[in-house]
mmCIF file of C-alpha atoms in Angstrom:
data_model
loop_
_atom_site.group_PDB
_atom_site.id
_atom_site.type_symbol
_atom_site.label_atom_id
_atom_site.label_comp_id
_atom_site.label_asym_id
_atom_site.label_seq_id
_atom_site.Cartn_x
_atom_site.Cartn_y
_atom_site.Cartn_z
ATOM 1 C CA MET C 1 93.216 116.491 89.563
ATOM 2 C CA ASN C 2 90.995 116.478 86.471
ATOM 3 C CA ARG C 3 92.867 114.530 83.785
ATOM 4 C CA LEU C 4 90.991 116.372 81.026
ATOM 5 C CA LEU C 5 92.880 119.522 82.012
ATOM 6 C CA LEU C 6 96.293 117.896 81.551
ATOM 7 C CA ASP C 7 98.457 118.284 78.495
ATOM 8 C CA PRO C 8 98.577 114.864 76.752
ATOM 9 C CA PHE C 9 102.043 115.650 75.367
ATOM 10 C CA GLN C 10 103.552 116.482 78.753
ATOM 11 C CA SER C 11 106.186 114.196 80.264
ATOM 12 C CA ASN C 12 104.957 111.618 82.806
ATOM 13 C CA ILE C 13 108.250 111.396 84.707
ATOM 14 C CA PRO C 14 108.089 112.285 88.428
ATOM 15 C CA GLU C 15 110.086 115.429 89.074
ATOM 16 C CA ILE C 16 109.101 116.985 92.402
ATOM 17 C CA ILE C 17 108.222 115.821 95.926
ATOM 18 C CA GLU C 18 104.459 116.266 96.059
ATOM 19 C CA ASP C 19 103.853 115.091 99.615
ATOM 20 C CA LYS C 20 105.476 113.438 102.611
ATOM 21 C CA LEU C 21 104.025 110.715 104.847
ATOM 22 C CA MET C 22 105.215 110.184 108.395
ATOM 23 C CA ASP C 23 103.871 108.627 111.562
ATOM 24 C CA VAL C 24 104.152 111.665 113.814
ATOM 25 C CA GLN C 25 103.191 109.905 117.046
ATOM 26 C CA ASN C 26 105.592 106.964 116.651
ATOM 27 C CA PRO C 27 108.308 107.952 114.142
ATOM 28 C CA ASP C 28 110.674 105.145 113.221
ATOM 29 C CA LEU C 29 113.025 104.021 110.469
ATOM 30 C CA ILE C 30 111.183 102.557 107.465
ATOM 31 C CA THR C 31 112.813 99.466 105.998
ATOM 32 C CA CYS C 32 110.512 98.411 103.120
ATOM 33 C CA CYS C 33 107.228 99.242 101.362
ATOM 34 C CA ALA C 34 104.705 97.637 99.010
ATOM 35 C CA PHE C 35 101.553 98.709 97.150
ATOM 36 C CA ASN C 36 98.490 96.545 96.689
ATOM 37 C CA ARG C 37 97.450 95.710 93.124
ATOM 38 C CA ARG C 38 95.436 98.881 92.596
ATOM 39 C CA GLY C 39 97.754 101.221 94.457
ATOM 40 C CA THR C 40 95.079 102.345 96.916
ATOM 41 C CA LEU C 41 96.860 100.976 99.996
ATOM 42 C CA LEU C 42 100.541 101.318 100.874
ATOM 43 C CA ALA C 43 102.126 98.999 103.435
ATOM 44 C CA VAL C 44 105.430 100.003 105.054
ATOM 45 C CA GLY C 45 107.621 97.982 107.396
ATOM 46 C CA CYS C 46 109.357 99.666 110.321
ATOM 47 C CA ASN C 47 112.543 99.039 112.235
ATOM 48 C CA ASP C 48 110.606 98.268 115.435
ATOM 49 C CA GLY C 49 108.635 95.448 113.761
ATOM 50 C CA ARG C 50 105.415 97.332 113.002
ATOM 51 C CA CYS C 51 103.640 97.219 109.641
ATOM 52 C CA ILE C 52 101.704 100.404 108.889
ATOM 53 C CA LEU C 53 98.965 100.481 106.243
ATOM 54 C CA TRP C 54 98.449 103.882 104.639
ATOM 55 C CA ASP C 55 95.424 104.871 102.568
ATOM 56 C CA PHE C 56 97.195 106.390 99.578
ATOM 57 C CA ASP C 57 94.218 108.501 98.467
ATOM 58 C CA THR C 58 93.515 110.187 101.796
ATOM 59 C CA ARG C 59 97.157 109.992 102.968
ATOM 60 C CA GLY C 60 96.098 108.702 106.382
ATOM 61 C CA ILE C 61 96.988 105.666 108.492
ATOM 62 C CA ALA C 62 94.379 102.929 108.104
ATOM 63 C CA LYS C 63 95.853 100.165 110.292
ATOM 64 C CA VAL C 64 98.938 99.273 112.310
ATOM 65 C CA LEU C 65 99.909 95.583 112.458
ATOM 66 C CA THR C 66 102.081 94.604 115.428
ATOM 67 C CA ARG C 67 103.627 91.164 115.924
ATOM 68 C CA HIS C 68 107.338 91.272 114.990
ATOM 69 C CA ILE C 69 109.921 92.367 117.541
ATOM 70 C CA HIS C 70 112.742 93.061 115.058
ATOM 71 C CA PRO C 71 112.948 95.032 111.779
ATOM 72 C CA VAL C 72 110.612 94.039 108.957
ATOM 73 C CA THR C 73 112.609 92.953 105.898
ATOM 74 C CA ALA C 74 109.862 92.288 103.315
ATOM 75 C CA ILE C 75 106.166 92.962 102.680
ATOM 76 C CA SER C 76 103.958 91.311 100.057
ATOM 77 C CA TRP C 77 100.221 91.582 99.268
ATOM 78 C CA SER C 78 97.956 88.771 98.135
ATOM 79 C CA LYS C 79 96.170 89.121 94.805
ATOM 80 C CA ASN C 80 92.828 90.118 96.319
ATOM 81 C CA GLY C 81 94.467 92.489 98.804
ATOM 82 C CA ARG C 82 92.819 90.811 101.807
ATOM 83 C CA LYS C 83 96.005 89.193 103.103
ATOM 84 C CA ILE C 84 99.466 90.577 103.639
ATOM 85 C CA LEU C 85 102.730 88.759 104.307
ATOM 86 C CA THR C 86 105.514 90.239 106.451
ATOM 87 C CA ALA C 87 109.014 88.881 107.058
ATOM 88 C CA SER C 88 111.424 89.966 109.752
ATOM 89 C CA THR C 89 114.885 89.427 111.189
ATOM 90 C CA ASP C 90 113.224 87.801 114.236
ATOM 91 C CA TRP C 91 113.204 84.588 112.128
ATOM 92 C CA ASN C 92 109.414 84.735 111.556
ATOM 93 C CA ILE C 93 107.040 85.329 108.669
ATOM 94 C CA VAL C 94 103.459 86.336 109.459
ATOM 95 C CA LEU C 95 100.378 86.074 107.260
ATOM 96 C CA TRP C 96 97.831 88.741 108.240
ATOM 97 C CA ASP C 97 94.131 89.168 107.617
ATOM 98 C CA VAL C 98 93.980 92.822 106.603
ATOM 99 C CA ILE C 99 90.357 93.557 107.561
ATOM 100 C CA SER C 100 90.467 92.049 111.064
ATOM 101 C CA SER C 101 94.183 92.813 111.686
ATOM 102 C CA SER C 102 94.547 89.269 112.996
ATOM 103 C CA VAL C 103 97.381 86.788 112.475
ATOM 104 C CA GLU C 104 96.355 83.812 110.326
ATOM 105 C CA THR C 105 99.691 81.989 110.337
ATOM 106 C CA CYS C 106 103.122 82.550 111.875
ATOM 107 C CA LEU C 107 106.072 80.404 110.775
ATOM 108 C CA THR C 108 109.507 80.346 112.409
ATOM 109 C CA PHE C 109 112.701 79.684 110.420
ATOM 110 C CA ASP C 110 116.206 78.692 111.486
ATOM 111 C CA SER C 111 117.653 82.151 110.761
ATOM 112 C CA MET C 112 116.750 85.669 109.668
ATOM 113 C CA VAL C 113 114.217 85.902 106.826
ATOM 114 C CA LEU C 114 115.641 88.256 104.196
ATOM 115 C CA SER C 115 112.821 88.257 101.640
ATOM 116 C CA ALA C 116 109.321 86.859 101.121
ATOM 117 C CA GLN C 117 106.688 87.142 98.415
ATOM 118 C CA MET C 118 103.113 85.973 97.924
ATOM 119 C CA HIS C 119 102.112 84.031 94.814
ATOM 120 C CA PRO C 120 100.640 86.447 92.224
ATOM 121 C CA LYS C 121 97.482 84.327 91.806
ATOM 122 C CA LEU C 122 97.207 81.894 94.729
ATOM 123 C CA ASN C 123 96.480 83.515 98.088
ATOM 124 C CA SER C 124 97.823 80.593 100.141
ATOM 125 C CA ILE C 125 101.264 80.137 98.501
ATOM 126 C CA CYS C 126 104.422 82.130 99.172
ATOM 127 C CA ILE C 127 108.209 81.889 98.961
ATOM 128 C CA ALA C 128 110.622 82.934 101.703
ATOM 129 C CA CYS C 129 114.413 83.187 101.850
ATOM 130 C CA SER C 130 116.279 82.742 105.115
ATOM 131 C CA PHE C 131 119.881 83.734 105.669
ATOM 132 C CA MET C 132 121.420 80.300 106.242
ATOM 133 C CA THR C 133 119.827 78.380 103.352
ATOM 134 C CA GLU C 134 121.087 78.126 99.778
ATOM 135 C CA ALA C 135 117.602 78.104 98.218
ATOM 136 C CA PRO C 136 114.206 79.619 99.071
ATOM 137 C CA TYR C 137 111.369 77.837 100.820
ATOM 138 C CA LEU C 138 108.032 77.226 99.110
ATOM 139 C CA ILE C 139 105.240 77.500 101.693
ATOM 140 C CA ASP C 140 101.634 76.337 101.400
ATOM 141 C CA PHE C 141 99.615 77.834 104.261
ATOM 142 C CA GLU C 142 96.514 75.719 103.599
ATOM 143 C CA LYS C 143 98.362 72.392 103.684
ATOM 144 C CA GLY C 144 100.920 73.517 106.251
ATOM 145 C CA GLN C 145 103.830 72.450 104.036
ATOM 146 C CA LYS C 146 107.291 74.032 103.766
ATOM 147 C CA LYS C 147 109.597 72.777 101.003
ATOM 148 C CA LEU C 148 113.148 73.798 100.206
ATOM 149 C CA LEU C 149 113.730 74.389 96.502
ATOM 150 C CA PRO C 150 116.364 72.090 94.970
ATOM 151 C CA SER C 151 119.980 73.120 94.391
ATOM 152 C CA THR C 152 122.007 72.176 91.282
ATOM 153 C CA LYS C 153 125.305 70.573 90.368
ATOM 154 C CA ILE C 154 126.447 73.884 88.945
ATOM 155 C CA GLU C 155 126.042 75.504 92.331
ATOM 156 C CA ARG C 156 127.988 72.733 94.062
ATOM 157 C CA GLU C 157 130.800 73.139 91.568
ATOM 158 C CA THR C 158 130.984 76.886 92.105
ATOM 159 C CA THR C 159 131.104 76.500 95.893
ATOM 160 C CA THR C 160 134.605 74.990 95.673
ATOM 161 C CA SER C 161 136.918 77.232 93.751
ATOM 162 C CA SER C 162 140.646 77.812 93.698
ATOM 163 C CA ARG C 163 140.249 80.495 96.365
ATOM 164 C CA GLY C 164 138.672 78.038 98.777
ATOM 165 C CA LYS C 165 135.198 76.978 99.742
ATOM 166 C CA GLN C 166 132.425 79.506 99.190
ATOM 167 C CA ILE C 167 128.983 79.230 100.716
ATOM 168 C CA ALA C 168 126.197 80.078 98.258
ATOM 169 C CA HIS C 169 123.517 81.546 100.499
ATOM 170 C CA ASN C 170 120.267 82.579 98.894
ATOM 171 C CA VAL C 171 119.480 86.263 99.020
ATOM 172 C CA VAL C 172 116.292 87.013 97.064
ATOM 173 C CA ALA C 173 113.558 85.161 95.196
ATOM 174 C CA SER C 174 110.541 86.199 93.146
ATOM 175 C CA PHE C 175 107.610 84.694 91.263
ATOM 176 C CA ASN C 176 107.105 85.762 87.667
ATOM 177 C CA LYS C 177 103.841 87.523 86.819
ATOM 178 C CA ALA C 178 102.144 84.332 85.601
ATOM 179 C CA GLY C 179 103.140 82.496 88.771
ATOM 180 C CA ASP C 180 104.458 79.440 86.928
ATOM 181 C CA LYS C 181 108.162 80.129 87.584
ATOM 182 C CA ILE C 182 110.317 81.024 90.572
ATOM 183 C CA ILE C 183 113.515 82.990 90.006
ATOM 184 C CA PHE C 184 116.066 83.252 92.806
ATOM 185 C CA GLY C 185 119.659 84.423 93.132
ATOM 186 C CA ASN C 186 122.480 83.853 95.616
ATOM 187 C CA THR C 187 125.694 85.459 96.808
ATOM 188 C CA LEU C 188 127.735 83.780 94.041
ATOM 189 C CA GLY C 189 125.913 85.755 91.351
ATOM 190 C CA MET C 190 123.870 82.782 90.090
ATOM 191 C CA ILE C 191 120.254 83.082 88.938
ATOM 192 C CA TYR C 192 118.077 79.937 88.964
ATOM 193 C CA VAL C 193 114.752 79.481 87.191
ATOM 194 C CA VAL C 194 112.503 76.872 88.822
ATOM 195 C CA ASP C 195 109.207 75.586 87.469
ATOM 196 C CA PHE C 196 106.108 75.820 89.659
ATOM 197 C CA PRO C 197 104.582 73.588 90.939
ATOM 198 C CA SER C 198 106.888 70.750 89.792
ATOM 199 C CA LEU C 199 109.941 72.532 91.330
ATOM 200 C CA GLN C 200 112.220 71.359 88.498
ATOM 201 C CA ILE C 201 115.153 73.606 87.630
ATOM 202 C CA LEU C 202 114.683 74.937 84.099
ATOM 203 C CA ASP C 203 117.765 77.109 83.611
ATOM 204 C CA THR C 204 120.646 78.905 85.336
ATOM 205 C CA ILE C 205 122.308 82.247 84.608
ATOM 206 C CA LYS C 206 125.729 83.468 85.722
ATOM 207 C CA VAL C 207 125.232 87.185 86.214
ATOM 208 C CA SER C 208 128.768 88.293 87.004
ATOM 209 C CA SER C 209 132.128 86.609 87.429
ATOM 210 C CA THR C 210 133.354 88.906 90.209
ATOM 211 C CA ASN C 211 131.476 90.285 93.220
ATOM 212 C CA GLY C 212 128.084 89.563 91.711
ATOM 213 C CA SER C 213 125.995 88.868 94.794
ATOM 214 C CA ILE C 214 122.329 89.337 93.883
ATOM 215 C CA ARG C 215 120.614 92.110 95.847
ATOM 216 C CA SER C 216 117.129 92.237 94.286
ATOM 217 C CA ILE C 217 114.978 90.838 91.461
ATOM 218 C CA SER C 218 111.951 92.728 90.144
ATOM 219 C CA PHE C 219 109.576 92.056 87.252
ATOM 220 C CA SER C 220 107.861 94.511 84.920
ATOM 221 C CA ARG C 221 104.084 94.848 85.117
ATOM 222 C CA ASP C 222 103.552 92.926 81.876
ATOM 223 C CA GLY C 223 105.954 90.197 83.038
ATOM 224 C CA LYS C 224 108.063 90.243 79.859
ATOM 225 C CA LYS C 225 111.241 91.635 81.469
ATOM 226 C CA PHE C 226 112.918 91.496 84.859
ATOM 227 C CA LEU C 227 115.716 93.451 86.540
ATOM 228 C CA VAL C 228 118.611 92.007 88.526
ATOM 229 C CA ASN C 229 120.526 94.244 90.916
ATOM 230 C CA SER C 230 123.903 92.864 91.963
ATOM 231 C CA ASN C 231 126.848 93.992 94.059
ATOM 232 C CA ASP C 232 128.988 94.814 91.018
ATOM 233 C CA ARG C 233 127.061 98.150 90.766
ATOM 234 C CA ILE C 234 125.235 97.177 87.560
ATOM 235 C CA ILE C 235 121.490 96.776 87.019
ATOM 236 C CA ARG C 236 120.808 94.175 84.308
ATOM 237 C CA LEU C 237 117.690 93.767 82.206
ATOM 238 C CA PHE C 238 116.749 90.216 81.181
ATOM 239 C CA ASP C 239 114.056 88.809 78.918
ATOM 240 C CA SER C 240 111.669 86.586 80.891
ATOM 241 C CA ASN C 241 111.147 84.057 78.092
ATOM 242 C CA THR C 242 114.623 83.681 76.590
ATOM 243 C CA LEU C 243 116.615 84.716 79.714
ATOM 244 C CA GLN C 244 118.878 86.753 77.449
ATOM 245 C CA LEU C 245 120.639 89.852 78.739
ATOM 246 C CA CYS C 246 118.996 92.859 77.054
ATOM 247 C CA ARG C 247 120.709 95.888 78.588
ATOM 248 C CA GLU C 248 122.823 97.135 81.470
ATOM 249 C CA TYR C 249 122.305 100.309 83.510
ATOM 250 C CA HIS C 250 124.980 101.881 85.703
ATOM 251 C CA ASP C 251 126.599 105.171 86.637
ATOM 252 C CA VAL C 252 129.831 105.265 84.635
ATOM 253 C CA VAL C 253 131.273 108.271 86.478
ATOM 254 C CA ASN C 254 130.455 107.743 90.162
ATOM 255 C CA LYS C 255 130.111 103.927 90.183
ATOM 256 C CA VAL C 256 127.059 104.120 92.427
ATOM 257 C CA GLN C 257 125.926 101.080 94.413
ATOM 258 C CA TRP C 258 122.171 100.522 94.000
ATOM 259 C CA ARG C 259 119.845 99.961 96.936
ATOM 260 C CA LYS C 260 116.779 99.027 94.889
ATOM 261 C CA CYS C 261 115.575 99.072 91.276
ATOM 262 C CA CYS C 262 112.155 98.779 89.639
ATOM 263 C CA PHE C 263 110.146 99.479 86.481
ATOM 264 C CA SER C 264 107.741 102.327 85.885
ATOM 265 C CA SER C 265 104.013 101.531 85.701
ATOM 266 C CA ASP C 266 104.062 101.696 81.874
ATOM 267 C CA ASN C 267 107.342 99.708 81.641
ATOM 268 C CA GLU C 268 108.986 102.576 79.739
ATOM 269 C CA TYR C 269 111.555 103.500 82.387
ATOM 270 C CA VAL C 270 113.975 101.773 84.744
ATOM 271 C CA VAL C 271 114.518 103.374 88.143
ATOM 272 C CA GLY C 272 117.487 102.899 90.457
ATOM 273 C CA ALA C 273 117.984 104.240 93.987
ATOM 274 C CA SER C 274 121.441 105.045 95.314
ATOM 275 C CA SER C 275 122.531 103.213 98.471
ATOM 276 C CA GLN C 276 124.605 106.115 99.812
ATOM 277 C CA SER C 277 123.538 106.922 103.365
ATOM 278 C CA ALA C 278 123.854 110.705 103.021
ATOM 279 C CA GLU C 279 122.166 111.280 99.656
ATOM 280 C CA HIS C 280 118.706 110.825 98.189
ATOM 281 C CA LYS C 281 119.375 110.248 94.488
ATOM 282 C CA ILE C 282 117.098 108.472 92.009
ATOM 283 C CA TYR C 283 118.270 107.590 88.494
ATOM 284 C CA LEU C 284 115.801 107.163 85.626
ATOM 285 C CA TRP C 285 116.816 105.419 82.388
ATOM 286 C CA ASN C 286 114.955 104.720 79.181
ATOM 287 C CA ARG C 287 114.301 100.980 79.251
ATOM 288 C CA GLU C 288 114.567 100.415 75.495
ATOM 289 C CA TYR C 289 117.634 102.521 74.670
ATOM 290 C CA GLY C 290 119.391 102.636 78.035
ATOM 291 C CA GLY C 291 119.969 106.393 78.069
ATOM 292 C CA LEU C 292 119.945 108.258 81.374
ATOM 293 C CA ILE C 293 116.954 110.609 81.352
ATOM 294 C CA LYS C 294 117.009 112.326 84.716
ATOM 295 C CA ILE C 295 118.558 112.256 88.193
ATOM 296 C CA LEU C 296 116.198 113.229 91.001
ATOM 297 C CA GLU C 297 117.731 114.617 94.173
ATOM 298 C CA GLY C 298 115.863 114.820 97.463
ATOM 299 C CA PRO C 299 116.838 115.669 101.042
ATOM 300 C CA LYS C 300 120.126 114.412 102.444
ATOM 301 C CA GLU C 301 118.635 111.190 103.750
ATOM 302 C CA GLY C 302 119.512 107.704 102.572
ATOM 303 C CA ILE C 303 116.981 105.677 100.570
ATOM 304 C CA MET C 304 115.849 102.440 102.222
ATOM 305 C CA ASP C 305 113.318 101.324 99.608
ATOM 306 C CA LEU C 306 111.758 102.524 96.380
ATOM 307 C CA MET C 307 108.575 101.615 94.486
ATOM 308 C CA TRP C 308 106.597 102.941 91.517
ATOM 309 C CA HIS C 309 102.811 103.233 91.811
ATOM 310 C CA PRO C 310 101.142 100.409 89.808
ATOM 311 C CA ILE C 311 98.844 102.798 87.887
ATOM 312 C CA ARG C 312 99.889 106.428 88.282
ATOM 313 C CA SER C 313 103.091 108.256 87.418
ATOM 314 C CA VAL C 314 104.042 108.440 91.085
ATOM 315 C CA LEU C 315 107.234 107.254 92.745
ATOM 316 C CA ILE C 316 107.623 106.345 96.421
ATOM 317 C CA THR C 317 110.913 106.492 98.346
ATOM 318 C CA CYS C 318 111.419 105.528 101.990
ATOM 319 C CA SER C 319 114.162 107.512 103.702
ATOM 320 C CA SER C 320 116.427 106.631 106.615
ATOM 321 C CA ALA C 321 114.773 109.419 108.638
ATOM 322 C CA GLY C 322 111.423 107.574 108.697
ATOM 323 C CA CYS C 323 109.716 109.625 105.982
ATOM 324 C CA ILE C 324 107.885 108.424 102.865
ATOM 325 C CA TYR C 325 108.414 110.849 99.991
ATOM 326 C CA ILE C 326 105.876 110.928 97.159
ATOM 327 C CA TRP C 327 107.396 112.031 93.861
ATOM 328 C CA ALA C 328 104.957 113.222 91.200
ATOM 329 C CA THR C 329 104.967 114.967 87.839
ATOM 330 C CA ASN C 330 104.911 118.750 87.867
ATOM 331 C CA TYR C 331 101.668 119.120 85.930
ATOM 332 C CA THR C 332 100.512 122.365 84.335
ATOM 333 C CA GLU C 333 96.759 122.604 83.809
ATOM 334 C CA ASN C 334 95.561 123.459 80.333
ATOM 335 C CA TRP C 335 92.031 124.834 80.502
ATOM 336 C CA SER C 336 91.846 125.204 76.745
ATOM 337 C CA ALA C 337 91.985 121.422 76.459
ATOM 338 C CA PHE C 338 88.839 121.191 78.580
ATOM 339 C CA ALA C 339 86.888 123.756 76.527
ATOM 340 C CA PRO C 340 88.210 124.716 73.065
ATOM 341 C CA TYR C 341 86.396 128.069 73.176
ATOM 342 C CA PHE C 342 87.919 128.896 76.565
ATOM 343 C CA LYS C 343 90.367 131.792 76.493
ATOM 344 C CA GLU C 344 93.113 132.163 79.075
ATOM 345 C CA LEU C 345 93.833 135.728 80.159
ATOM 346 C CA GLU C 346 97.125 136.951 81.518
ATOM 347 C CA GLU C 347 95.435 139.901 83.247
ATOM 348 C CA ASN C 348 91.903 141.084 84.017
ATOM 349 C CA GLU C 349 89.869 142.466 81.137
ATOM 350 C CA GLU C 350 86.491 144.174 81.107
ATOM 351 C CA TYR C 351 83.774 141.850 79.834
ATOM 352 C CA VAL C 352 81.570 143.141 77.010
ATOM 353 C CA GLU C 353 78.274 141.270 76.730
ATOM 354 C CA ARG C 354 76.921 140.120 73.404
ATOM 355 C CA GLU C 355 73.936 141.830 71.856
ATOM 356 C CA ASP C 356 71.605 138.817 72.168
ATOM 357 C CA GLU C 357 73.065 137.382 75.381
ATOM 358 C CA PHE C 358 70.141 138.389 77.642
ATOM 359 C CA ASP C 359 67.319 138.304 75.103
ATOM 360 C CA ILE C 360 63.991 136.659 75.959
ATOM 361 C CA ILE C 361 63.947 133.021 74.824
ATOM 362 C CA PRO C 362 60.790 131.844 73.002
ATOM 363 C CA GLU C 363 58.656 129.086 74.574
ATOM 364 C CA GLU C 364 59.469 126.571 71.827
ATOM 365 C CA GLN C 365 63.180 126.810 72.517
ATOM 366 C CA LYS C 366 62.525 126.481 76.270
ATOM 367 C CA GLU C 367 60.581 123.234 75.747
ATOM 368 C CA LYS C 368 63.309 121.849 73.501
ATOM 369 C CA LYS C 369 65.979 122.712 76.038
ATOM 370 C CA LYS C 370 63.901 121.076 78.790
ATOM 371 C CA LEU C 371 63.627 117.832 76.792
ATOM 372 C CA ASP C 372 67.359 117.808 76.178
ATOM 373 C CA ASN C 373 68.017 118.195 79.907
ATOM 374 C CA GLU C 374 65.680 115.293 80.710
ATOM 375 C CA GLU C 375 67.609 113.041 78.329
ATOM 376 C CA GLU C 376 70.877 114.002 80.001
ATOM 377 C CA ASN C 377 69.521 113.426 83.520
ATOM 378 C CA GLU C 378 69.736 109.634 83.356
ATOM 379 C CA GLU C 379 70.140 107.528 86.468
ATOM 380 C CA ILE C 380 73.778 106.824 87.293
ATOM 381 C CA ASP C 381 74.728 103.629 89.095
ATOM 382 C CA ILE C 382 77.213 104.610 91.789
ATOM 383 C CA LEU C 383 77.268 101.205 93.515
ATOM 384 C CA LYS C 384 78.491 98.966 90.706
ATOM 385 C CA VAL C 385 82.273 98.754 90.294
ATOM 386 C CA ASP C 386 83.460 98.616 86.695
ATOM 387 C CA LYS C 387 85.872 95.836 85.839
ATOM 388 C CA ASP C 388 89.329 96.738 84.582
ATOM 389 C CA GLU C 389 92.643 94.959 84.006
ATOM 390 C CA PHE C 390 93.263 94.749 87.771
ATOM 391 C CA SER C 391 89.862 93.211 88.525
ATOM 392 C CA SER C 392 89.175 89.548 89.101
ATOM 393 C CA GLU C 393 85.805 87.951 88.445
ATOM 394 C CA SER C 394 86.374 85.160 90.947
ATOM 395 C CA GLU C 395 87.572 87.328 93.846
ATOM 396 C CA ASP C 396 86.302 90.303 95.797
ATOM 397 C CA ASP C 397 89.274 92.667 95.895
ATOM 398 C CA LEU C 398 89.865 94.914 98.866
ATOM 399 C CA PHE C 399 90.226 98.558 97.792
ATOM 400 C CA HIS C 400 90.118 100.748 100.897
ATOM 401 C CA LEU C 401 90.114 100.571 104.687
ATOM 402 C CA PRO C 402 88.524 102.949 107.215
ATOM 403 C CA ILE C 403 90.972 105.551 108.455
ATOM 404 C CA VAL C 404 91.983 105.800 112.108
ATOM 405 C CA PRO C 405 91.399 109.471 113.118
ATOM 406 C CA ASP C 406 94.270 111.271 114.809
ATOM 407 C CA ARG C 407 93.887 112.239 118.427
ATOM 408 C CA ASP C 408 93.482 115.910 119.214
ATOM 409 C CA THR C 409 96.642 117.354 120.669
#
């Protein structure tokens, strides 16, 4: 769509389901999804262990990566988009080469891998969280090293309470946008901030006193804020520098449990997906003031994962029926914005030509018009890629992949 035809004062909140993606030949439950840095490729993990790469512009399947034998639990892209990391309940994490669809490294853990994430700047570093460990692993694929992040005295004290011994398993972990800190949370509602690469614990946060198991941690695109989703049905907004609680988001009436939460691409909104299995509800709040703006309702299918496009005002939800729903803004084209003299007609009208519209043009005016056209017809470089905020001078980012054509049926 031509952006010049859009009303600049129109809301940029997704409102309607614009399209639906589905693997028709091999439909399966989708467990997770992740965009690359530019939002041109969408990777989705399936219940049968496959990882499908969709070209988001053409809405076609580009590649299918097959190695896992159990559901995929997490997907993460490298900075240059040439590598992708997948984690599964088969106790393995796999580092893929996207172009060749080959496995670079496969590591086996002692239990199910619940989450994994690539370093935002280093393409050979990642963190992974297994079910039976109380802290995430830091993995260096180049050196072949796997280190367990340290635990703290505070955690050991909280494991023995008056109600008996509690095991503080790690659930989720995430790098900050700069890549110099690792933030992870456990089932006791504790958040730990660890320095990278020294692996020294900088600070700890107690999120909730009761039933505060951490479900997910997500950072804003500018890295200044991060969201914590816990089992007490509250989404909390924290400041990345001061670690102070800024705001809380929850459904006061229905006390909804949240499956996933994230920021919008412009960091203006906070989005939460309901974890109810028979409803497809998305809540949008204003990040600064905390007011509920809109509730989006889709088909009666549970939401498995949710993600906002890194550039556009587009929201992606993965349903329990194996469909990927693309939510977009209901734009209305304004042709007057493209040409101020353009007049929109509600019904057909007979055109009356001007008196001098078809007059003979003198030769002098023809020559002048020809010179003006020659100045406008400058050579345009269509091969050079302009640098933007997502570009990297030291790396060759991967934008698109060739599409696999569907077989004729």
